[in-house]
GROMACS .gro file of C-alpha atoms in nm:
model
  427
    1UNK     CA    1   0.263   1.605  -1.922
    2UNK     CA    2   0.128   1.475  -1.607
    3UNK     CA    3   0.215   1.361  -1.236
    4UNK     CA    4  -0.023   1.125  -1.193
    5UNK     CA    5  -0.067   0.931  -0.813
    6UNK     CA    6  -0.179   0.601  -0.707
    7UNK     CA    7  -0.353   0.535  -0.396
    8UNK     CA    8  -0.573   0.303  -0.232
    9UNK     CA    9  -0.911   0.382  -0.158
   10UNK     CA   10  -0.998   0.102   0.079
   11UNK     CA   11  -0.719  -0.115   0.352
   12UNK     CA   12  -0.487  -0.227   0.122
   13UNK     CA   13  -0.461  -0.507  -0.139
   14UNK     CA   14  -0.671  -0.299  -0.347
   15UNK     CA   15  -0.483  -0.421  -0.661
   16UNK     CA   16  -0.263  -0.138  -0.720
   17UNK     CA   17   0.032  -0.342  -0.817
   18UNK     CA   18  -0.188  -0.422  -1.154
   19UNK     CA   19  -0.265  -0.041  -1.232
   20UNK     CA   20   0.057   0.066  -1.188
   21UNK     CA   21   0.190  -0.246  -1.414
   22UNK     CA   22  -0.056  -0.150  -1.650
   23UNK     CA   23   0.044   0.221  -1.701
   24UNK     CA   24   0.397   0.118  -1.651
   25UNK     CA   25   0.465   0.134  -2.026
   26UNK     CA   26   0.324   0.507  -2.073
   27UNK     CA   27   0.508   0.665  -1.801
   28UNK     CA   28   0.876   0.812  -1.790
   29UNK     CA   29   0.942   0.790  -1.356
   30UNK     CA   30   0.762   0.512  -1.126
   31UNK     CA   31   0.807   0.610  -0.739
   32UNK     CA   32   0.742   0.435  -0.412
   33UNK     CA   33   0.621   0.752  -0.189
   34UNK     CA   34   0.557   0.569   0.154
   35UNK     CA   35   0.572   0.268   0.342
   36UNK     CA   36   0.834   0.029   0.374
   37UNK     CA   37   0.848  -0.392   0.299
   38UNK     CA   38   0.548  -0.442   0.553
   39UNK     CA   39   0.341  -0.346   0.174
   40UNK     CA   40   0.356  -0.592  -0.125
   41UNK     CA   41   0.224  -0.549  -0.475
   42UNK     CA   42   0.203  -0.812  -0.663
   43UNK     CA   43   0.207  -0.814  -1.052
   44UNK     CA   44   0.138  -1.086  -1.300
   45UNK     CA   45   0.307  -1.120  -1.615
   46UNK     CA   46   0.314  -1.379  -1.900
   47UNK     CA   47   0.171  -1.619  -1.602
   48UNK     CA   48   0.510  -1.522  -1.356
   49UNK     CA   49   0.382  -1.393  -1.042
   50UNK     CA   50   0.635  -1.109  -0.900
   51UNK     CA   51   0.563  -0.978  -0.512
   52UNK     CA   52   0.727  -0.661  -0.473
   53UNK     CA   53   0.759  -0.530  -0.083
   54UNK     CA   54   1.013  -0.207  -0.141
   55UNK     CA   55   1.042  -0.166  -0.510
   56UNK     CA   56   0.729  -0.024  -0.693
   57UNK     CA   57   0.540  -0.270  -0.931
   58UNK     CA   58   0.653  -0.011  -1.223
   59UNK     CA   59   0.990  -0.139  -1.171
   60UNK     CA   60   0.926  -0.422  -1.425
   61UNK     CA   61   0.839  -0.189  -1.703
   62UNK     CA   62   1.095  -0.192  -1.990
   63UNK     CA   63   1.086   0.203  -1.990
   64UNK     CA   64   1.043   0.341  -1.688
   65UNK     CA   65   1.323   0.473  -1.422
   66UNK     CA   66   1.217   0.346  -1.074
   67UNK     CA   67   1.271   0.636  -0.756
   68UNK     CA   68   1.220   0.547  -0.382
   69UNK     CA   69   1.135   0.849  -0.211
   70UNK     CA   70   1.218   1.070   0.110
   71UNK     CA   71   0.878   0.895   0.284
   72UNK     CA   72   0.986   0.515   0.233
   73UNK     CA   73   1.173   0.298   0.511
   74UNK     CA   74   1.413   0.091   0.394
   75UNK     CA   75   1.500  -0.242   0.457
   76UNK     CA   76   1.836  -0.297   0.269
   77UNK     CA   77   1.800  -0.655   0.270
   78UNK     CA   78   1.515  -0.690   0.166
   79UNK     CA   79   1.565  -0.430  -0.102
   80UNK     CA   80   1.879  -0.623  -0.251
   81UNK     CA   81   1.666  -0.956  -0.230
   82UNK     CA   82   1.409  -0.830  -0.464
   83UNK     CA   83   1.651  -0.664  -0.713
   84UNK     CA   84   1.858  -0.995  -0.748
   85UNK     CA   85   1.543  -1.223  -0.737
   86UNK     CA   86   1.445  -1.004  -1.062
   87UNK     CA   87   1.752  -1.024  -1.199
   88UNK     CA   88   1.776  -1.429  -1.153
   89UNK     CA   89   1.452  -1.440  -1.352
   90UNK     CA   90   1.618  -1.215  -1.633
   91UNK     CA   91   1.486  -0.856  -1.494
   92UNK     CA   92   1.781  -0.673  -1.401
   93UNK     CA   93   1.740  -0.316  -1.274
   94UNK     CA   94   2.029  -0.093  -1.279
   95UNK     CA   95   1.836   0.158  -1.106
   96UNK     CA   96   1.661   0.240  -0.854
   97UNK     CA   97   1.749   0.558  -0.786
   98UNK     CA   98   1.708   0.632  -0.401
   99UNK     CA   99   1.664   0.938  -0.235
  100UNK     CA  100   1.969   1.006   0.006
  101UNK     CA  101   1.690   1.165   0.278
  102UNK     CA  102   1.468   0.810   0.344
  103UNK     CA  103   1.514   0.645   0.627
  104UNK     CA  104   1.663   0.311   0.732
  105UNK     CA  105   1.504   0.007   0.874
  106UNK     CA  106   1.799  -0.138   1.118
  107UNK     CA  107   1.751  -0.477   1.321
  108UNK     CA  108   1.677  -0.287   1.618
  109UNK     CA  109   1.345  -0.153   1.518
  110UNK     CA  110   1.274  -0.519   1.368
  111UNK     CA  111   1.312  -0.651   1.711
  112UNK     CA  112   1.117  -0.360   1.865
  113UNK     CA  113   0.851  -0.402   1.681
  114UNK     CA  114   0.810  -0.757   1.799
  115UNK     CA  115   0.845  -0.748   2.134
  116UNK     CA  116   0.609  -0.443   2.164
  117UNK     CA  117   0.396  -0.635   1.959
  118UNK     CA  118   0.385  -0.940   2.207
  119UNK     CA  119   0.403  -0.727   2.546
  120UNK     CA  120   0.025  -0.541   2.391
  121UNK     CA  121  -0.141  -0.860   2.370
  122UNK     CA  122  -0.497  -0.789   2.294
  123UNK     CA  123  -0.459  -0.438   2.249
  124UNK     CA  124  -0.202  -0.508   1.957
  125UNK     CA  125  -0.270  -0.336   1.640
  126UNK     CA  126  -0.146  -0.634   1.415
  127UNK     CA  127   0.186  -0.523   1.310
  128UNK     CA  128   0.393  -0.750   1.059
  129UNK     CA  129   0.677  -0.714   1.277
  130UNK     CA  130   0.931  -0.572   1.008
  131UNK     CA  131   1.052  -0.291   1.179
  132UNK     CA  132   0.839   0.021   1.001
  133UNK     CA  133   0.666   0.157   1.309
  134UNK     CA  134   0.985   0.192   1.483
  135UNK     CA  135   1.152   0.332   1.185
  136UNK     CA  136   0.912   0.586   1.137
  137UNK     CA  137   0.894   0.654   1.529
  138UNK     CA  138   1.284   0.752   1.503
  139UNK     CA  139   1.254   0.953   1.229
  140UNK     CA  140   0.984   1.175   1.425
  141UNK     CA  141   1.208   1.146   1.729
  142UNK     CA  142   1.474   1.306   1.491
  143UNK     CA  143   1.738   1.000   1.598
  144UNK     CA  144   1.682   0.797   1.270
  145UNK     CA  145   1.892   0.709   1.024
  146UNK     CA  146   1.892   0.798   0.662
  147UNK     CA  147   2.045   0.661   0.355
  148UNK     CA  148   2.293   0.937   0.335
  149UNK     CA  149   2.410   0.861   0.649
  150UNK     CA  150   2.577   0.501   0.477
  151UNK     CA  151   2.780   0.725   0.300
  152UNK     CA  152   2.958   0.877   0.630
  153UNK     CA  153   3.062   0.570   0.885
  154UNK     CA  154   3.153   0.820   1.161
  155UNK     CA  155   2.833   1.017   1.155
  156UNK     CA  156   2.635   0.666   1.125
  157UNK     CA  157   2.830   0.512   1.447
  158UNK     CA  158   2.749   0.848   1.610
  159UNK     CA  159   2.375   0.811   1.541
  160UNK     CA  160   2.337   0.423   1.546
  161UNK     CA  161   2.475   0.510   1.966
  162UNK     CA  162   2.236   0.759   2.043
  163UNK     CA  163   1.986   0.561   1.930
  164UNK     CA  164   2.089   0.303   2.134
  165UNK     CA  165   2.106   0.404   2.415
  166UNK     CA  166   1.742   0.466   2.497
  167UNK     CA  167   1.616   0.145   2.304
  168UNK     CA  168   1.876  -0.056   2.549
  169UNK     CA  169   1.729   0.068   2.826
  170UNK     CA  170   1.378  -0.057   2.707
  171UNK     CA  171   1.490  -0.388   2.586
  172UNK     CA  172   1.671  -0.482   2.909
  173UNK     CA  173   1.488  -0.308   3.179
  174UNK     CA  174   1.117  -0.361   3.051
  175UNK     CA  175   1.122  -0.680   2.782
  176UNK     CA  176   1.385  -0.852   2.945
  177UNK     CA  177   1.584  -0.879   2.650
  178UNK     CA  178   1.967  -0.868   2.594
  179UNK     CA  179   2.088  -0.526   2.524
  180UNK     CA  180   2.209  -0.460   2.128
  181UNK     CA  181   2.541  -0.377   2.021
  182UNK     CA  182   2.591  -0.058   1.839
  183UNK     CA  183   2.949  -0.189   1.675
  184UNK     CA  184   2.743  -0.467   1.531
  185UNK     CA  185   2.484  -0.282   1.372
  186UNK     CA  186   2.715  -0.016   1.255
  187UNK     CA  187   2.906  -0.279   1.046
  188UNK     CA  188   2.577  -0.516   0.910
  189UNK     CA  189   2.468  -0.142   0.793
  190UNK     CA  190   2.805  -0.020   0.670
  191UNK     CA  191   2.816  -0.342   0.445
  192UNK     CA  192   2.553  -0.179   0.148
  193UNK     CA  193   2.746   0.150   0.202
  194UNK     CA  194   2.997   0.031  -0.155
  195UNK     CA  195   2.640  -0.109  -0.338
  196UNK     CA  196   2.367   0.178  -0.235
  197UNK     CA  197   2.617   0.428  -0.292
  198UNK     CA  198   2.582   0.476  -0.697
  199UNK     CA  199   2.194   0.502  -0.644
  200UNK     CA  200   2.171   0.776  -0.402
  201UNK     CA  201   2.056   1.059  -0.508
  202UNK     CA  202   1.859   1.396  -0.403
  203UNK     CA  203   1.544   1.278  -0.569
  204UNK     CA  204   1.318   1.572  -0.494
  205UNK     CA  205   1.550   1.720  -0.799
  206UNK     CA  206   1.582   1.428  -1.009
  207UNK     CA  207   1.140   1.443  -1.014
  208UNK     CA  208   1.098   1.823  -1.085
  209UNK     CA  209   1.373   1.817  -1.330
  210UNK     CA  210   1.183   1.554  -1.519
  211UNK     CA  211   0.866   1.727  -1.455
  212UNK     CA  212   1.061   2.059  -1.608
  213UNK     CA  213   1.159   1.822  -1.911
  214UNK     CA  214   0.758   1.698  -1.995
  215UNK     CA  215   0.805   1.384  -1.866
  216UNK     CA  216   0.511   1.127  -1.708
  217UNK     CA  217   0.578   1.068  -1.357
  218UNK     CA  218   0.359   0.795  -1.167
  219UNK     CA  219   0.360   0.811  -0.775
  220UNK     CA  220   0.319   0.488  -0.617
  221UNK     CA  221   0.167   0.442  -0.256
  222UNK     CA  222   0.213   0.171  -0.049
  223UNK     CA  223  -0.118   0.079   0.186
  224UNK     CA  224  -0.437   0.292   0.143
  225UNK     CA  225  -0.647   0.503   0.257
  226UNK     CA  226  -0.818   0.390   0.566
  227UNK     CA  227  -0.459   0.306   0.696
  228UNK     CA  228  -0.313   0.654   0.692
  229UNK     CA  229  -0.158   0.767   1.017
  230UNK     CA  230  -0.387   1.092   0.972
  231UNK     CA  231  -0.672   1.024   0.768
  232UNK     CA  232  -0.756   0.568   0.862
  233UNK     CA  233  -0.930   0.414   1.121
  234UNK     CA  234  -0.680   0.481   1.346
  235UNK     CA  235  -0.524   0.370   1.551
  236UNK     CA  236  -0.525   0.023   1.333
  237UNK     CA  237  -0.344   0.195   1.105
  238UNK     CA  238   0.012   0.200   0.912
  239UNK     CA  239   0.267   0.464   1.027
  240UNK     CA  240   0.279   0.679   0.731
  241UNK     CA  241   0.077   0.848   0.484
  242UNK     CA  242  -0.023   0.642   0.177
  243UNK     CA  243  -0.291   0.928   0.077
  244UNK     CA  244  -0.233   1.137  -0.198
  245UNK     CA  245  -0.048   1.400   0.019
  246UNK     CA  246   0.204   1.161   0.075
  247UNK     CA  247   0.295   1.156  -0.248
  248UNK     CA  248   0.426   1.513  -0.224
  249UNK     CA  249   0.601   1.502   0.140
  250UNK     CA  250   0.716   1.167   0.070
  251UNK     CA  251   0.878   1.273  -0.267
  252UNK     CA  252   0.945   1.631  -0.223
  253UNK     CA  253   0.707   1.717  -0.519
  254UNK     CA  254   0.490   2.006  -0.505
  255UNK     CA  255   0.059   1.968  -0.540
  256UNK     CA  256   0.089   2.198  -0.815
  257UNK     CA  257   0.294   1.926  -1.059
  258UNK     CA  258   0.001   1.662  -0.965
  259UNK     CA  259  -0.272   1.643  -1.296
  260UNK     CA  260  -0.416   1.310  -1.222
  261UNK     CA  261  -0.519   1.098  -0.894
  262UNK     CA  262  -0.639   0.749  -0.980
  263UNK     CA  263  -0.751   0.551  -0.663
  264UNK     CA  264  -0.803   0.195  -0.650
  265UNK     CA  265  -1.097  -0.006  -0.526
  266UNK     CA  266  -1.149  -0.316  -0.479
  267UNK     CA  267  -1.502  -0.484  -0.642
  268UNK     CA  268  -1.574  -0.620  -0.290
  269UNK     CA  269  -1.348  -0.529   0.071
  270UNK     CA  270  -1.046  -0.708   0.246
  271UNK     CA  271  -0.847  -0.583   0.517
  272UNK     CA  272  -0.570  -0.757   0.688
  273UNK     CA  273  -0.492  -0.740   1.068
  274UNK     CA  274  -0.694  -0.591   1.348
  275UNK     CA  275  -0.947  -0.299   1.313
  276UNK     CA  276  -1.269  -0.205   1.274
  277UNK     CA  277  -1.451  -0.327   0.924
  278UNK     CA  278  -1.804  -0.251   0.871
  279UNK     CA  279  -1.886  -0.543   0.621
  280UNK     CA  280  -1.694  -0.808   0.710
  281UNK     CA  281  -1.812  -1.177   0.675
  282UNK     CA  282  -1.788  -1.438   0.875
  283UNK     CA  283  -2.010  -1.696   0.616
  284UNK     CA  284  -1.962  -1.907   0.319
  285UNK     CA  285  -1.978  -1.595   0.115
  286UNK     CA  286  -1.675  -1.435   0.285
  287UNK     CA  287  -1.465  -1.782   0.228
  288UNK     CA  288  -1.598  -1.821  -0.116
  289UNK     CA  289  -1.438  -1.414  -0.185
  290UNK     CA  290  -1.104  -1.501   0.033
  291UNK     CA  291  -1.104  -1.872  -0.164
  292UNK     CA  292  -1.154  -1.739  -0.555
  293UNK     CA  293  -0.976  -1.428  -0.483
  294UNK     CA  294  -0.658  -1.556  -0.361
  295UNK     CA  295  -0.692  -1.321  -0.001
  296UNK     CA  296  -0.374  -1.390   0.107
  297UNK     CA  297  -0.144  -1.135   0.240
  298UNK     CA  298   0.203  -1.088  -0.073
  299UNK     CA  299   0.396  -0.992   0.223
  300UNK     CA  300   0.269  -1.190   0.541
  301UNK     CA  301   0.052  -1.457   0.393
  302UNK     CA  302  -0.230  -1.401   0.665
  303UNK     CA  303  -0.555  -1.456   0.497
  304UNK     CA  304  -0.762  -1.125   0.472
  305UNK     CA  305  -1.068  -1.035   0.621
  306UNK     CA  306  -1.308  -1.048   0.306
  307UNK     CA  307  -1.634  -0.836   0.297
  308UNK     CA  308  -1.868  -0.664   0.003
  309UNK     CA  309  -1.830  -0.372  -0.145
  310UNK     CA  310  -1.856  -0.042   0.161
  311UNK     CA  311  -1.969   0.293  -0.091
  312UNK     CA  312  -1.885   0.520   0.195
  313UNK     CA  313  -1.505   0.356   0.205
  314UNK     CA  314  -1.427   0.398  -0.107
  315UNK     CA  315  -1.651   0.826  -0.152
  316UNK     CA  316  -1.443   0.933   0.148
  317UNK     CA  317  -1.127   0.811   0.013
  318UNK     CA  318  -1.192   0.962  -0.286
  319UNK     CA  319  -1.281   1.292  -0.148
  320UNK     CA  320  -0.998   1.354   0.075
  321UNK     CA  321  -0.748   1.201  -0.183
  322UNK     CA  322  -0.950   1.394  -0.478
  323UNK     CA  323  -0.932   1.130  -0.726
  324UNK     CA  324  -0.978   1.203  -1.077
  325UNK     CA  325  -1.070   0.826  -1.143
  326UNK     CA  326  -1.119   0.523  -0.982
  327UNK     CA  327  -0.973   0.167  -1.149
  328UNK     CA  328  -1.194  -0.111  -0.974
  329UNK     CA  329  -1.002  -0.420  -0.957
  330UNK     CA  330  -1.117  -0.802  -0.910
  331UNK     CA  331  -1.450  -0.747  -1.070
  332UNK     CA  332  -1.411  -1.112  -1.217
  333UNK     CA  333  -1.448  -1.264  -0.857
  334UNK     CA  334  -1.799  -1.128  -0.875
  335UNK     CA  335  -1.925  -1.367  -1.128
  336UNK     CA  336  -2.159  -1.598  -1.028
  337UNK     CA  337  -2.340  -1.475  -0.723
  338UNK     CA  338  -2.701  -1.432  -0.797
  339UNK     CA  339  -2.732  -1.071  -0.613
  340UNK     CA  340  -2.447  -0.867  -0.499
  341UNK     CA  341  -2.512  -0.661  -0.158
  342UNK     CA  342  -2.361  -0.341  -0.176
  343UNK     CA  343  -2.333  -0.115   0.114
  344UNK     CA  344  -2.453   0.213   0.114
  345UNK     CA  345  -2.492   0.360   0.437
  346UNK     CA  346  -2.465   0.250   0.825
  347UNK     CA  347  -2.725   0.215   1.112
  348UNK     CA  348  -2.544   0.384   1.389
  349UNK     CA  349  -2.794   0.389   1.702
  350UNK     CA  350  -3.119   0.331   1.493
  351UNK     CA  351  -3.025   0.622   1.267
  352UNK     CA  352  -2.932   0.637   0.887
  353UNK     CA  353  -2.634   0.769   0.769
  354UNK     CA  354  -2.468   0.762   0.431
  355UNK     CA  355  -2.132   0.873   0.517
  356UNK     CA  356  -1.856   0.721   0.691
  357UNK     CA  357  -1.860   0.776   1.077
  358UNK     CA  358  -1.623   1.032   1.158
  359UNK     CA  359  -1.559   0.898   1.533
  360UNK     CA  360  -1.388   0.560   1.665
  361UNK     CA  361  -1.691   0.507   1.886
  362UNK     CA  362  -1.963   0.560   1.592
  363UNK     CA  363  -1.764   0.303   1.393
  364UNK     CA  364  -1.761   0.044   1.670
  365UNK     CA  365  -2.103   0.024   1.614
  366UNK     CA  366  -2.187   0.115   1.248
  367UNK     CA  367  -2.413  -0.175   1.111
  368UNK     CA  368  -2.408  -0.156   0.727
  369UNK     CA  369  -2.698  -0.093   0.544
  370UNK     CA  370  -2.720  -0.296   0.194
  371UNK     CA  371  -2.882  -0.269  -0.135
  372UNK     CA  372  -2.863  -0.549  -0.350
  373UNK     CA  373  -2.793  -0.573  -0.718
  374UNK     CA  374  -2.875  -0.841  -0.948
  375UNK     CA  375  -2.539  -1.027  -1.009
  376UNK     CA  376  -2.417  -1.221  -1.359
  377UNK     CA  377  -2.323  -1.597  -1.403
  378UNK     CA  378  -2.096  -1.515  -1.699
  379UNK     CA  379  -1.723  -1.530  -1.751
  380UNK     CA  380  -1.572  -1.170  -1.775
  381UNK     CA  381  -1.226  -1.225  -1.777
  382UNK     CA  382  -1.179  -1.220  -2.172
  383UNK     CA  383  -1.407  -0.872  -2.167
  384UNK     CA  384  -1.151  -0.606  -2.296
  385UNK     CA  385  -1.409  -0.329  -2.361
  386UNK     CA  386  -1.728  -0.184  -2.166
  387UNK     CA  387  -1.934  -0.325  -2.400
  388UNK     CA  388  -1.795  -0.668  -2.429
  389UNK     CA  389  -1.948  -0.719  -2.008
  390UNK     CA  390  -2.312  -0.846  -1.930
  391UNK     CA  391  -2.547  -0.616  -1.866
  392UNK     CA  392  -2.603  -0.640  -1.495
  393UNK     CA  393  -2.193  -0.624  -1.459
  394UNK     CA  394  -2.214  -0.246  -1.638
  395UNK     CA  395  -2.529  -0.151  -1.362
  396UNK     CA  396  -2.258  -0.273  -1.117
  397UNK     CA  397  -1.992  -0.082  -1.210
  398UNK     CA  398  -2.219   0.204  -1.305
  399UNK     CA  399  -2.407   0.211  -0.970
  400UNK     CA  400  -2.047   0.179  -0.771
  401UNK     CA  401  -1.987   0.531  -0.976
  402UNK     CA  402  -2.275   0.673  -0.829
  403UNK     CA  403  -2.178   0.610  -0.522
  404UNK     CA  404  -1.858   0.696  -0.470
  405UNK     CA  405  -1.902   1.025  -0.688
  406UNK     CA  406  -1.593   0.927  -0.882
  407UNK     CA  407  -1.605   0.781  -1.240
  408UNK     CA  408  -1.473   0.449  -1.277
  409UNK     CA  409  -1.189   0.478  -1.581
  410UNK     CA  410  -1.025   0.093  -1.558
  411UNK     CA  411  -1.203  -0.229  -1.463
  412UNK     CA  412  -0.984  -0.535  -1.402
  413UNK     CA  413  -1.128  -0.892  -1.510
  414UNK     CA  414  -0.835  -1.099  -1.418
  415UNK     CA  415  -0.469  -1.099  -1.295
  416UNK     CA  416  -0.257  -1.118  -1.609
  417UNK     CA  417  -0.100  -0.792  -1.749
  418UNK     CA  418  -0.346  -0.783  -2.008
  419UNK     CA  419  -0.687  -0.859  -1.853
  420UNK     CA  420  -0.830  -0.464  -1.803
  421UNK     CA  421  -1.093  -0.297  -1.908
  422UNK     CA  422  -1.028   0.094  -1.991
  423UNK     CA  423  -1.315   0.324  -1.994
  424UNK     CA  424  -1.101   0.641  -2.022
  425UNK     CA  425  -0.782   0.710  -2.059
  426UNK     CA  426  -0.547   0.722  -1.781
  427UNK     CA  427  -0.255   0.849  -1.912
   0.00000   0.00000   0.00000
């Protein structure tokens, strides 16, 4: 039985919330791999809307056992906020289990974050200001703290110090800021010690034993692609790795138990924050897309950057992530334009190329080359088969395939649980 992954082929906001809800009831194990609350998936179910920032968006299937991994920062209150918002609207969770190596978001690296932020001005990379870069900078740093460390309040004073003491020096003597009592944060942080503690758990052995046992395990990333640390547009990019490699370092699963990589794509582009973004519009086209697509950031609210469709996005992301399938979400927003650019290449200095620039500079100035595809006026979002689509939808789909040299295996045609398309299976 398979490990399958999840990732996003483009910046984000792909829709992965929806494929993961929708395989939700076929799987056995549903883990968060990366990231921390700066991602949000959100999932729609009998017309509820549910925005998910730490917990993945399997966590509202009836069967599955939700895991945070090893790579995942962790924003306790945030994480206790979403479980008892679920269970106030009757979904209680009496997992997740969390794995006693991830790391912990504390106030300091919230306020970090911010005034870093604000002291870049225009060279800021558009944070959300919730701590993660810091988090994950301590954990490099090897003066972060981890889960397991709740569990011990002598060894987390003794850590929550050292880690002090440098970050004092920064907030007083450079951002003019008071300096941060360690006491303080040592008891806010000692007071989920009682709650976390029947969760924890060394999940690296909790996944292989259930891979051992035949059952389905779905990794969830957080971000995409073209945000990884490594592998984005960096360096407007997240602090972790949301690519399919994450999914083993950030979960302490080896490549070998993987069977199935399913990336996500979007059926046009959005990014949110600052960075480079080939197709981008700036018309009535891009605030029709951000208007009928409902571009708003689930975890910041900023309204996203909204583009068309970037072939050399999505092929590289599904090369380097090697994605079995793609599921192509949002196709339903399409409806109605009379021809749909797609782009298929870049001008970069009066020369063609198909893939996607492998330097900052090239990018800077990559001018997207389009070829445009006769669009559809009907309504798709009752389609529940290929065949139920217009024609010129299927040469859409069909000619996104082509392009990214992946084979599209889910279509969604709406936000509700039950408006997808499946090609092939997934599970």
């Amino acid at each position: 039985m398979p490990g399958i992954i999840v990732v996003g082929t483009q910046w984000g906001d792909e829709g992965k919330g929806k494929a993961v809800d929708a395989l939700g009831e076929s799987v056995d194990y549903v883990v968060r791999y990366s990231g921390g609350n700066n991602a949000g998936h959100t999932v729609v179910v009998n017309d509820q809307k549910f925005i998910m920032h730490l917990l993945p968006a399997g966590v509202l299937s009836k069967t599955a056992t939700t895991v945070i991994g090893n790579g995942v920062v962790i924003d306790l209150e945030v994480l206790y906020h979403e479980l008892d918002g679920l269970a106030t609207r009757g979904t209680v969770v009496d997992h997740p289990l969390i794995s006693a190596n991830a790391h912990i978001i504390a106030p300091y690296h919230q306020t970090l974050d911010k005034v870093t932020e604000r002291f870049a001005g225009k060279k800021r990379i558009g944070t959300t200001g919730r701590g993660i870069g810091p988090t994950y900078s301590d954990k490099i740093n090897r003066i972060g703290l981890r889960v397991a460390d709740l569990l011990d309040a002598d060894l987390l004073r003794e850590k929550v110090a050292a880690s002090l003491e440098q970050k004092n020096q920064l907030l007083v003597k450079l951002y003019n800021r008071r300096e941060i009592e360690a006491e303080q944060i040592v008891e806010q942080l000692l007071g989920y010690a009682e709650r976390i503690r029947p969760h924890v758990v060394d999940a690296a052995r909790v996944l292989n034993d259930a891979l051992d046992e035949g059952k389905v395990v779905l990794f969830e990333g957080a971000q995409a692609h073209h945000l990884d640390i490594d592998h984005g547009t960096y360096p407007y990019v997240t602090s972790s790795n949301p690519t399919a490699g994450g999914a083993c370092t950030g979960t302490g699963v080896g490549p070998t138990r993987i069977d199935r990589v399913i990336g996500i794509a979007k059926a046009y582009t959005t990014r949110v924050g600052e960075g480079p973004f080939p197709t981008e519009l700036f018309d009535a086209d891009g605030e029709r897309l951000r208007t009928e697509g409902g571009e708003y950031g689930a975890t910041t609210g900023r309204p996203r950057r909204c583009g068309w469709f970037d072939a050399p996005v999505v092929e590289v992301a599904a090369t380097v992530n090697g994605c079995t399938d793609i599921f192509l979400t949002k196709l339903d927003i399409l409806s109605g334009w009379e021809k749909i650019p797609v782009c298929v290449g870049y001008d970069i200095n009066g020369e063609r190329s198909e893939v996607f620039p492998m330097t900052q500079s090239q990018l800077a100035i990559a001018t997207p080359v389009y070829e445009y595809l006769p669009g559809w006026s009907e309504d798709i979002s009752a389609a529940r088969s290929f065949a139920d689509l217009p024609v010129n939808c299927r040469d859409y789909v069909k000619r996104l395939e082509e392009l990214i040299g992946c084979r599209i295996s889910g279509i969604g045609v709406g936000p509700a649980r039950d408006q997808v398309v499946l090609i092939n299976d997934l599970v």
